[in-house]
């Protein structure tokens, strides 16, 4: 009576689940609010057998739905006590079945101290719990196989910014964690740069890529935060001091140990780059390139210069530069400064304004599964500094500037249209890429590369001596370092070795441009990625242009553009520009742009073939009018 009253007074939300049932030996409630944990499995089985419990079968459920079910005969009745126990057990089972029908249970059953009660139906895709097979209870050590749900597919790895990962109960505020992980990355980056620049291949192979370095710093910070939260600042502080004092030999030993431990773990195989199959010969592929030419009337809005500036426009630019007295705006930090081509007479200075402090990466928002979502401000991936609060993480000895106006570009070096080339073999195409650096005349050409299409054979690959005094070679992106210019040999012939460095040196932009013109004619397809910058820096006007930024436009349109690295990864499943701070390789970029065009040619031909186009003597033939 006490139990029934309690069962009506309190809902079964677990308030008394830690309290032992006062009637633990005689409790008959199917949903007792007290704990029955002290009854062993064997006692439960004995209790169940002694009270005459029976299993709930499908026929029982059907009988209950149709009306009162008949009492079953029990063969093992030897005395009056056993008969009374049987009658009492059947009464309890009937009550249990009625309660089960009210809550909507069907076939499977849970066992309690008093017997079996129905279990809610399984959801779609849900695994049946161990201990129940086909609605019947089995012992845990039985040989019945377990049913497991299918594992979900692994998520694709996402590149992480240098932002502390979210963890439960962080040992320090976000600002403290951010400062410590930034210091870790800074000193690890210094040591990694020395490893990457080593001339010994056995040492340089131990270097991290930029993303690997960020991941290593985040892993180390997260490990300290999870494993030793009470002394978290002390551990990372000591680690920062150790990295600050660490020499190259000690870092090499540490990296070698890490590489050895990593090699013991089976790694996921690197995906094979996507093969490009067009179903066409090289001459047939080249014959389809005119379908991909950029429309000349629309090139101006993309930054192309279709016509050379007139003498009057060049004279206006000259007067403007003289009136400005060399004052420019820094392309990196927006500081106003003065530049002196040929050096200032009194002290030989090239620029004013002192040191330039800037961020070399574009600002982004925190992304990735492990990013701290509470830190939503725009930040610079290069140092994780917040936009507006961080003055810069990279310094340069001088400020730099960039010129985009056609008339000012022509003031330094005149533009030239691609001349006719009767000696050029018909049916050729060229991939083109340039690297630029900052000088006292703005951004000038310092490397010019051209490869044949579609085979990627090297045609021209030379360094170029700029006209103005060098302020910054922009080596982080151009891949050209002062030692490259110093070790290059003066020559007016193209490099055919296929090796990107050491390169030969063209004495002027005009000499390098003449080398390219020897492989071009006005009708020759010139392929590249955002090559308006390359054409403008080389002062070339070419009418037959194929630009991959126009073939693969950004979903949101201009001025947004997809980078070459992202396009190659998305469409060719290949990684390029993995040199990190060592910079880009213009030969690699030129060939990558050519491969993107080959992929587009394959898609173009599929559509044309469906329309009925064919090839005759390597020339596309349209479908007949009657077809």
PDB file of C-alpha atoms in Angstrom, residues 51-261:
ATOM      1  CA  UNK A  51       6.631 -16.050  -9.214  1.00  0.00           C
ATOM      2  CA  UNK A  52       5.668 -17.891 -12.370  1.00  0.00           C
ATOM      3  CA  UNK A  53       6.519 -15.136 -14.918  1.00  0.00           C
ATOM      4  CA  UNK A  54       6.122 -16.014 -18.540  1.00  0.00           C
ATOM      5  CA  UNK A  55       7.363 -14.384 -21.694  1.00  0.00           C
ATOM      6  CA  UNK A  56       5.227 -12.004 -23.668  1.00  0.00           C
ATOM      7  CA  UNK A  57       4.663 -13.376 -27.138  1.00  0.00           C
ATOM      8  CA  UNK A  58       2.964 -12.024 -30.206  1.00  0.00           C
ATOM      9  CA  UNK A  59      -0.056 -14.252 -29.570  1.00  0.00           C
ATOM     10  CA  UNK A  60      -0.438 -12.711 -26.097  1.00  0.00           C
ATOM     11  CA  UNK A  61      -0.565  -9.201 -27.509  1.00  0.00           C
ATOM     12  CA  UNK A  62      -3.126 -10.243 -30.094  1.00  0.00           C
ATOM     13  CA  UNK A  63      -5.232 -11.892 -27.419  1.00  0.00           C
ATOM     14  CA  UNK A  64      -5.197  -8.789 -25.250  1.00  0.00           C
ATOM     15  CA  UNK A  65      -6.361  -6.673 -28.147  1.00  0.00           C
ATOM     16  CA  UNK A  66      -9.266  -9.063 -28.891  1.00  0.00           C
ATOM     17  CA  UNK A  67     -10.409  -9.445 -25.290  1.00  0.00           C
ATOM     18  CA  UNK A  68      -9.452 -11.006 -21.934  1.00  0.00           C
ATOM     19  CA  UNK A  69      -6.945 -13.763 -22.514  1.00  0.00           C
ATOM     20  CA  UNK A  70      -7.352 -17.262 -21.083  1.00  0.00           C
ATOM     21  CA  UNK A  71      -5.255 -18.466 -18.173  1.00  0.00           C
ATOM     22  CA  UNK A  72      -2.519 -20.848 -19.212  1.00  0.00           C
ATOM     23  CA  UNK A  73      -2.121 -24.179 -17.556  1.00  0.00           C
ATOM     24  CA  UNK A  74       1.014 -24.782 -15.526  1.00  0.00           C
ATOM     25  CA  UNK A  75       2.125 -28.394 -15.464  1.00  0.00           C
ATOM     26  CA  UNK A  76       4.349 -28.152 -12.408  1.00  0.00           C
ATOM     27  CA  UNK A  77       1.683 -27.691  -9.668  1.00  0.00           C
ATOM     28  CA  UNK A  78       2.499 -29.945  -6.771  1.00  0.00           C
ATOM     29  CA  UNK A  79       1.000 -28.217  -3.760  1.00  0.00           C
ATOM     30  CA  UNK A  80      -1.310 -25.373  -2.747  1.00  0.00           C
ATOM     31  CA  UNK A  81       1.517 -22.889  -2.243  1.00  0.00           C
ATOM     32  CA  UNK A  82       2.686 -23.333  -5.816  1.00  0.00           C
ATOM     33  CA  UNK A  83      -0.896 -22.866  -7.107  1.00  0.00           C
ATOM     34  CA  UNK A  84      -1.281 -19.633  -5.159  1.00  0.00           C
ATOM     35  CA  UNK A  85       2.061 -18.384  -6.476  1.00  0.00           C
ATOM     36  CA  UNK A  86       0.951 -19.194 -10.035  1.00  0.00           C
ATOM     37  CA  UNK A  87      -2.357 -17.318  -9.638  1.00  0.00           C
ATOM     38  CA  UNK A  88      -0.591 -14.292  -8.169  1.00  0.00           C
ATOM     39  CA  UNK A  89       2.038 -14.306 -10.941  1.00  0.00           C
ATOM     40  CA  UNK A  90      -0.633 -14.456 -13.670  1.00  0.00           C
ATOM     41  CA  UNK A  91      -2.471 -11.541 -12.075  1.00  0.00           C
ATOM     42  CA  UNK A  92       0.739  -9.488 -12.069  1.00  0.00           C
ATOM     43  CA  UNK A  93       1.474 -10.443 -15.686  1.00  0.00           C
ATOM     44  CA  UNK A  94      -2.020  -9.342 -16.762  1.00  0.00           C
ATOM     45  CA  UNK A  95      -1.586  -5.986 -15.045  1.00  0.00           C
ATOM     46  CA  UNK A  96       1.842  -5.639 -16.618  1.00  0.00           C
ATOM     47  CA  UNK A  97       0.436  -6.403 -20.085  1.00  0.00           C
ATOM     48  CA  UNK A  98      -2.351  -3.851 -19.655  1.00  0.00           C
ATOM     49  CA  UNK A  99       0.142  -1.157 -18.668  1.00  0.00           C
ATOM     50  CA  UNK A 100       2.332  -2.092 -21.609  1.00  0.00           C
ATOM     51  CA  UNK A 101      -0.532  -1.687 -24.065  1.00  0.00           C
ATOM     52  CA  UNK A 102      -1.306   1.777 -22.644  1.00  0.00           C
ATOM     53  CA  UNK A 103       2.188   3.082 -23.377  1.00  0.00           C
ATOM     54  CA  UNK A 104       2.218   1.593 -26.882  1.00  0.00           C
ATOM     55  CA  UNK A 105       4.900  -1.099 -26.540  1.00  0.00           C
ATOM     56  CA  UNK A 106       4.791  -3.984 -29.006  1.00  0.00           C
ATOM     57  CA  UNK A 107       7.137  -6.983 -29.124  1.00  0.00           C
ATOM     58  CA  UNK A 108      10.474  -6.470 -27.403  1.00  0.00           C
ATOM     59  CA  UNK A 109      10.703  -6.524 -23.612  1.00  0.00           C
ATOM     60  CA  UNK A 110      12.774  -5.101 -20.726  1.00  0.00           C
ATOM     61  CA  UNK A 111      13.335  -7.220 -17.640  1.00  0.00           C
ATOM     62  CA  UNK A 112      12.665  -5.832 -14.164  1.00  0.00           C
ATOM     63  CA  UNK A 113      12.597  -7.329 -10.710  1.00  0.00           C
ATOM     64  CA  UNK A 114       9.036  -8.462 -11.267  1.00  0.00           C
ATOM     65  CA  UNK A 115       9.106  -9.607 -14.878  1.00  0.00           C
ATOM     66  CA  UNK A 116       9.143  -8.417 -18.466  1.00  0.00           C
ATOM     67  CA  UNK A 117       7.671  -5.163 -19.734  1.00  0.00           C
ATOM     68  CA  UNK A 118       7.510  -4.081 -23.335  1.00  0.00           C
ATOM     69  CA  UNK A 119      10.147  -1.827 -24.865  1.00  0.00           C
ATOM     70  CA  UNK A 120       9.323   1.062 -27.246  1.00  0.00           C
ATOM     71  CA  UNK A 121       9.758   0.197 -30.936  1.00  0.00           C
ATOM     72  CA  UNK A 122      13.188   0.708 -32.470  1.00  0.00           C
ATOM     73  CA  UNK A 123      13.780   3.797 -34.551  1.00  0.00           C
ATOM     74  CA  UNK A 124      14.909   3.516 -38.141  1.00  0.00           C
ATOM     75  CA  UNK A 125      18.594   2.599 -38.230  1.00  0.00           C
ATOM     76  CA  UNK A 126      18.806   2.104 -34.444  1.00  0.00           C
ATOM     77  CA  UNK A 127      20.848  -0.860 -33.194  1.00  0.00           C
ATOM     78  CA  UNK A 128      19.020  -3.433 -31.059  1.00  0.00           C
ATOM     79  CA  UNK A 129      20.487  -3.379 -27.516  1.00  0.00           C
ATOM     80  CA  UNK A 130      22.635  -6.247 -26.329  1.00  0.00           C
ATOM     81  CA  UNK A 131      20.691  -8.743 -24.197  1.00  0.00           C
ATOM     82  CA  UNK A 132      17.591  -8.740 -26.433  1.00  0.00           C
ATOM     83  CA  UNK A 133      17.210 -10.773 -29.608  1.00  0.00           C
ATOM     84  CA  UNK A 134      13.839 -10.993 -31.366  1.00  0.00           C
ATOM     85  CA  UNK A 135      12.118  -9.554 -28.310  1.00  0.00           C
ATOM     86  CA  UNK A 136      13.565 -12.146 -25.896  1.00  0.00           C
ATOM     87  CA  UNK A 137      16.075 -11.605 -23.147  1.00  0.00           C
ATOM     88  CA  UNK A 138      19.467 -13.313 -23.441  1.00  0.00           C
ATOM     89  CA  UNK A 139      22.404 -13.438 -21.080  1.00  0.00           C
ATOM     90  CA  UNK A 140      25.293 -11.042 -21.793  1.00  0.00           C
ATOM     91  CA  UNK A 141      27.765 -13.878 -22.265  1.00  0.00           C
ATOM     92  CA  UNK A 142      25.650 -15.701 -24.823  1.00  0.00           C
ATOM     93  CA  UNK A 143      26.896 -16.328 -28.314  1.00  0.00           C
ATOM     94  CA  UNK A 144      24.245 -14.115 -29.898  1.00  0.00           C
ATOM     95  CA  UNK A 145      25.956 -11.690 -32.317  1.00  0.00           C
ATOM     96  CA  UNK A 146      25.590  -7.978 -31.579  1.00  0.00           C
ATOM     97  CA  UNK A 147      24.127  -5.588 -34.101  1.00  0.00           C
ATOM     98  CA  UNK A 148      26.013  -2.349 -34.673  1.00  0.00           C
ATOM     99  CA  UNK A 149      24.866   0.710 -36.575  1.00  0.00           C
ATOM    100  CA  UNK A 150      26.825   1.631 -39.661  1.00  0.00           C
ATOM    101  CA  UNK A 151      29.657   4.063 -39.018  1.00  0.00           C
ATOM    102  CA  UNK A 152      29.248   7.526 -40.456  1.00  0.00           C
ATOM    103  CA  UNK A 153      31.713   8.556 -43.162  1.00  0.00           C
ATOM    104  CA  UNK A 154      34.818  10.450 -42.057  1.00  0.00           C
ATOM    105  CA  UNK A 155      34.679  14.209 -42.380  1.00  0.00           C
ATOM    106  CA  UNK A 156      37.007  15.949 -44.780  1.00  0.00           C
ATOM    107  CA  UNK A 157      39.869  17.705 -43.041  1.00  0.00           C
ATOM    108  CA  UNK A 158      39.590  21.503 -42.946  1.00  0.00           C
ATOM    109  CA  UNK A 159      42.542  23.861 -42.840  1.00  0.00           C
ATOM    110  CA  UNK A 160      42.729  25.544 -39.410  1.00  0.00           C
ATOM    111  CA  UNK A 161      43.666  29.125 -38.609  1.00  0.00           C
ATOM    112  CA  UNK A 162      46.027  29.864 -35.742  1.00  0.00           C
ATOM    113  CA  UNK A 163      43.156  30.048 -33.279  1.00  0.00           C
ATOM    114  CA  UNK A 164      42.960  27.961 -30.050  1.00  0.00           C
ATOM    115  CA  UNK A 165      40.614  24.998 -30.379  1.00  0.00           C
ATOM    116  CA  UNK A 166      37.451  24.763 -28.339  1.00  0.00           C
ATOM    117  CA  UNK A 167      37.766  22.402 -25.371  1.00  0.00           C
ATOM    118  CA  UNK A 168      35.548  21.838 -22.317  1.00  0.00           C
ATOM    119  CA  UNK A 169      36.661  23.784 -19.244  1.00  0.00           C
ATOM    120  CA  UNK A 170      39.568  25.716 -20.817  1.00  0.00           C
ATOM    121  CA  UNK A 171      42.407  26.356 -18.330  1.00  0.00           C
ATOM    122  CA  UNK A 172      42.789  30.034 -19.288  1.00  0.00           C
ATOM    123  CA  UNK A 173      40.856  32.840 -21.038  1.00  0.00           C
ATOM    124  CA  UNK A 174      40.881  32.909 -24.809  1.00  0.00           C
ATOM    125  CA  UNK A 175      43.211  35.922 -24.910  1.00  0.00           C
ATOM    126  CA  UNK A 176      45.826  34.071 -22.835  1.00  0.00           C
ATOM    127  CA  UNK A 177      45.558  30.908 -24.926  1.00  0.00           C
ATOM    128  CA  UNK A 178      45.792  32.961 -28.120  1.00  0.00           C
ATOM    129  CA  UNK A 179      48.915  34.749 -26.923  1.00  0.00           C
ATOM    130  CA  UNK A 180      50.647  31.517 -25.903  1.00  0.00           C
ATOM    131  CA  UNK A 181      49.848  29.613 -29.095  1.00  0.00           C
ATOM    132  CA  UNK A 182      50.973  32.616 -31.163  1.00  0.00           C
ATOM    133  CA  UNK A 183      54.317  32.670 -29.331  1.00  0.00           C
ATOM    134  CA  UNK A 184      54.682  28.931 -29.883  1.00  0.00           C
ATOM    135  CA  UNK A 185      54.030  29.351 -33.597  1.00  0.00           C
ATOM    136  CA  UNK A 186      56.421  32.304 -33.863  1.00  0.00           C
ATOM    137  CA  UNK A 187      59.438  30.439 -32.465  1.00  0.00           C
ATOM    138  CA  UNK A 188      58.569  27.198 -34.244  1.00  0.00           C
ATOM    139  CA  UNK A 189      58.315  29.183 -37.478  1.00  0.00           C
ATOM    140  CA  UNK A 190      61.790  30.637 -36.969  1.00  0.00           C
ATOM    141  CA  UNK A 191      63.319  27.194 -36.550  1.00  0.00           C
ATOM    142  CA  UNK A 192      61.241  25.717 -39.364  1.00  0.00           C
ATOM    143  CA  UNK A 193      62.411  28.440 -41.746  1.00  0.00           C
ATOM    144  CA  UNK A 194      66.049  27.535 -41.052  1.00  0.00           C
ATOM    145  CA  UNK A 195      65.263  23.892 -41.787  1.00  0.00           C
ATOM    146  CA  UNK A 196      63.408  24.684 -45.035  1.00  0.00           C
ATOM    147  CA  UNK A 197      66.255  26.880 -46.306  1.00  0.00           C
ATOM    148  CA  UNK A 198      68.910  24.261 -45.597  1.00  0.00           C
ATOM    149  CA  UNK A 199      70.841  23.084 -48.654  1.00  0.00           C
ATOM    150  CA  UNK A 200      71.030  19.575 -47.190  1.00  0.00           C
ATOM    151  CA  UNK A 201      68.074  17.541 -48.544  1.00  0.00           C
ATOM    152  CA  UNK A 202      68.080  15.287 -45.471  1.00  0.00           C
ATOM    153  CA  UNK A 203      67.464  18.384 -43.336  1.00  0.00           C
ATOM    154  CA  UNK A 204      65.057  20.347 -45.551  1.00  0.00           C
ATOM    155  CA  UNK A 205      62.710  17.352 -45.751  1.00  0.00           C
ATOM    156  CA  UNK A 206      62.042  17.773 -42.011  1.00  0.00           C
ATOM    157  CA  UNK A 207      60.407  21.160 -42.572  1.00  0.00           C
ATOM    158  CA  UNK A 208      56.727  21.833 -41.948  1.00  0.00           C
ATOM    159  CA  UNK A 209      54.412  23.342 -44.532  1.00  0.00           C
ATOM    160  CA  UNK A 210      52.630  26.504 -43.291  1.00  0.00           C
ATOM    161  CA  UNK A 211      49.449  24.584 -42.416  1.00  0.00           C
ATOM    162  CA  UNK A 212      51.406  21.749 -40.772  1.00  0.00           C
ATOM    163  CA  UNK A 213      53.197  24.317 -38.622  1.00  0.00           C
ATOM    164  CA  UNK A 214      49.885  25.827 -37.500  1.00  0.00           C
ATOM    165  CA  UNK A 215      48.519  22.357 -36.713  1.00  0.00           C
ATOM    166  CA  UNK A 216      51.650  21.457 -34.712  1.00  0.00           C
ATOM    167  CA  UNK A 217      51.328  24.605 -32.573  1.00  0.00           C
ATOM    168  CA  UNK A 218      47.609  23.998 -31.989  1.00  0.00           C
ATOM    169  CA  UNK A 219      48.225  20.348 -31.087  1.00  0.00           C
ATOM    170  CA  UNK A 220      50.881  21.265 -28.527  1.00  0.00           C
ATOM    171  CA  UNK A 221      48.715  23.964 -26.947  1.00  0.00           C
ATOM    172  CA  UNK A 222      45.650  21.704 -26.813  1.00  0.00           C
ATOM    173  CA  UNK A 223      47.634  18.830 -25.289  1.00  0.00           C
ATOM    174  CA  UNK A 224      48.878  21.058 -22.464  1.00  0.00           C
ATOM    175  CA  UNK A 225      45.374  22.480 -21.898  1.00  0.00           C
ATOM    176  CA  UNK A 226      43.764  19.036 -21.642  1.00  0.00           C
ATOM    177  CA  UNK A 227      46.416  17.065 -19.772  1.00  0.00           C
ATOM    178  CA  UNK A 228      47.756  19.665 -17.322  1.00  0.00           C
ATOM    179  CA  UNK A 229      45.179  22.427 -16.895  1.00  0.00           C
ATOM    180  CA  UNK A 230      46.352  23.396 -13.401  1.00  0.00           C
ATOM    181  CA  UNK A 231      49.891  24.227 -14.576  1.00  0.00           C
ATOM    182  CA  UNK A 232      48.991  25.082 -18.180  1.00  0.00           C
ATOM    183  CA  UNK A 233      50.645  28.570 -18.273  1.00  0.00           C
ATOM    184  CA  UNK A 234      53.845  27.227 -16.714  1.00  0.00           C
ATOM    185  CA  UNK A 235      54.164  24.359 -19.204  1.00  0.00           C
ATOM    186  CA  UNK A 236      53.693  26.542 -22.272  1.00  0.00           C
ATOM    187  CA  UNK A 237      55.831  29.320 -20.835  1.00  0.00           C
ATOM    188  CA  UNK A 238      58.742  26.928 -20.355  1.00  0.00           C
ATOM    189  CA  UNK A 239      58.173  25.514 -23.834  1.00  0.00           C
ATOM    190  CA  UNK A 240      58.289  28.985 -25.392  1.00  0.00           C
ATOM    191  CA  UNK A 241      61.542  29.782 -23.579  1.00  0.00           C
ATOM    192  CA  UNK A 242      63.033  26.450 -24.711  1.00  0.00           C
ATOM    193  CA  UNK A 243      62.070  27.132 -28.347  1.00  0.00           C
ATOM    194  CA  UNK A 244      63.463  30.644 -28.135  1.00  0.00           C
ATOM    195  CA  UNK A 245      66.853  29.325 -27.012  1.00  0.00           C
ATOM    196  CA  UNK A 246      66.785  26.232 -29.220  1.00  0.00           C
ATOM    197  CA  UNK A 247      69.429  25.896 -31.923  1.00  0.00           C
ATOM    198  CA  UNK A 248      68.986  24.318 -35.323  1.00  0.00           C
ATOM    199  CA  UNK A 249      70.651  21.009 -34.335  1.00  0.00           C
ATOM    200  CA  UNK A 250      68.296  20.512 -31.387  1.00  0.00           C
ATOM    201  CA  UNK A 251      65.265  21.323 -33.551  1.00  0.00           C
ATOM    202  CA  UNK A 252      66.437  18.835 -36.184  1.00  0.00           C
ATOM    203  CA  UNK A 253      66.729  16.107 -33.547  1.00  0.00           C
ATOM    204  CA  UNK A 254      63.253  16.893 -32.252  1.00  0.00           C
ATOM    205  CA  UNK A 255      61.738  16.895 -35.758  1.00  0.00           C
ATOM    206  CA  UNK A 256      63.533  13.668 -36.630  1.00  0.00           C
ATOM    207  CA  UNK A 257      62.074  12.027 -33.523  1.00  0.00           C
ATOM    208  CA  UNK A 258      58.588  13.257 -34.427  1.00  0.00           C
ATOM    209  CA  UNK A 259      58.956  12.025 -38.009  1.00  0.00           C
ATOM    210  CA  UNK A 260      60.108   8.619 -36.774  1.00  0.00           C
ATOM    211  CA  UNK A 261      57.139   8.276 -34.433  1.00  0.00           C
TER     212      UNK A 261
END
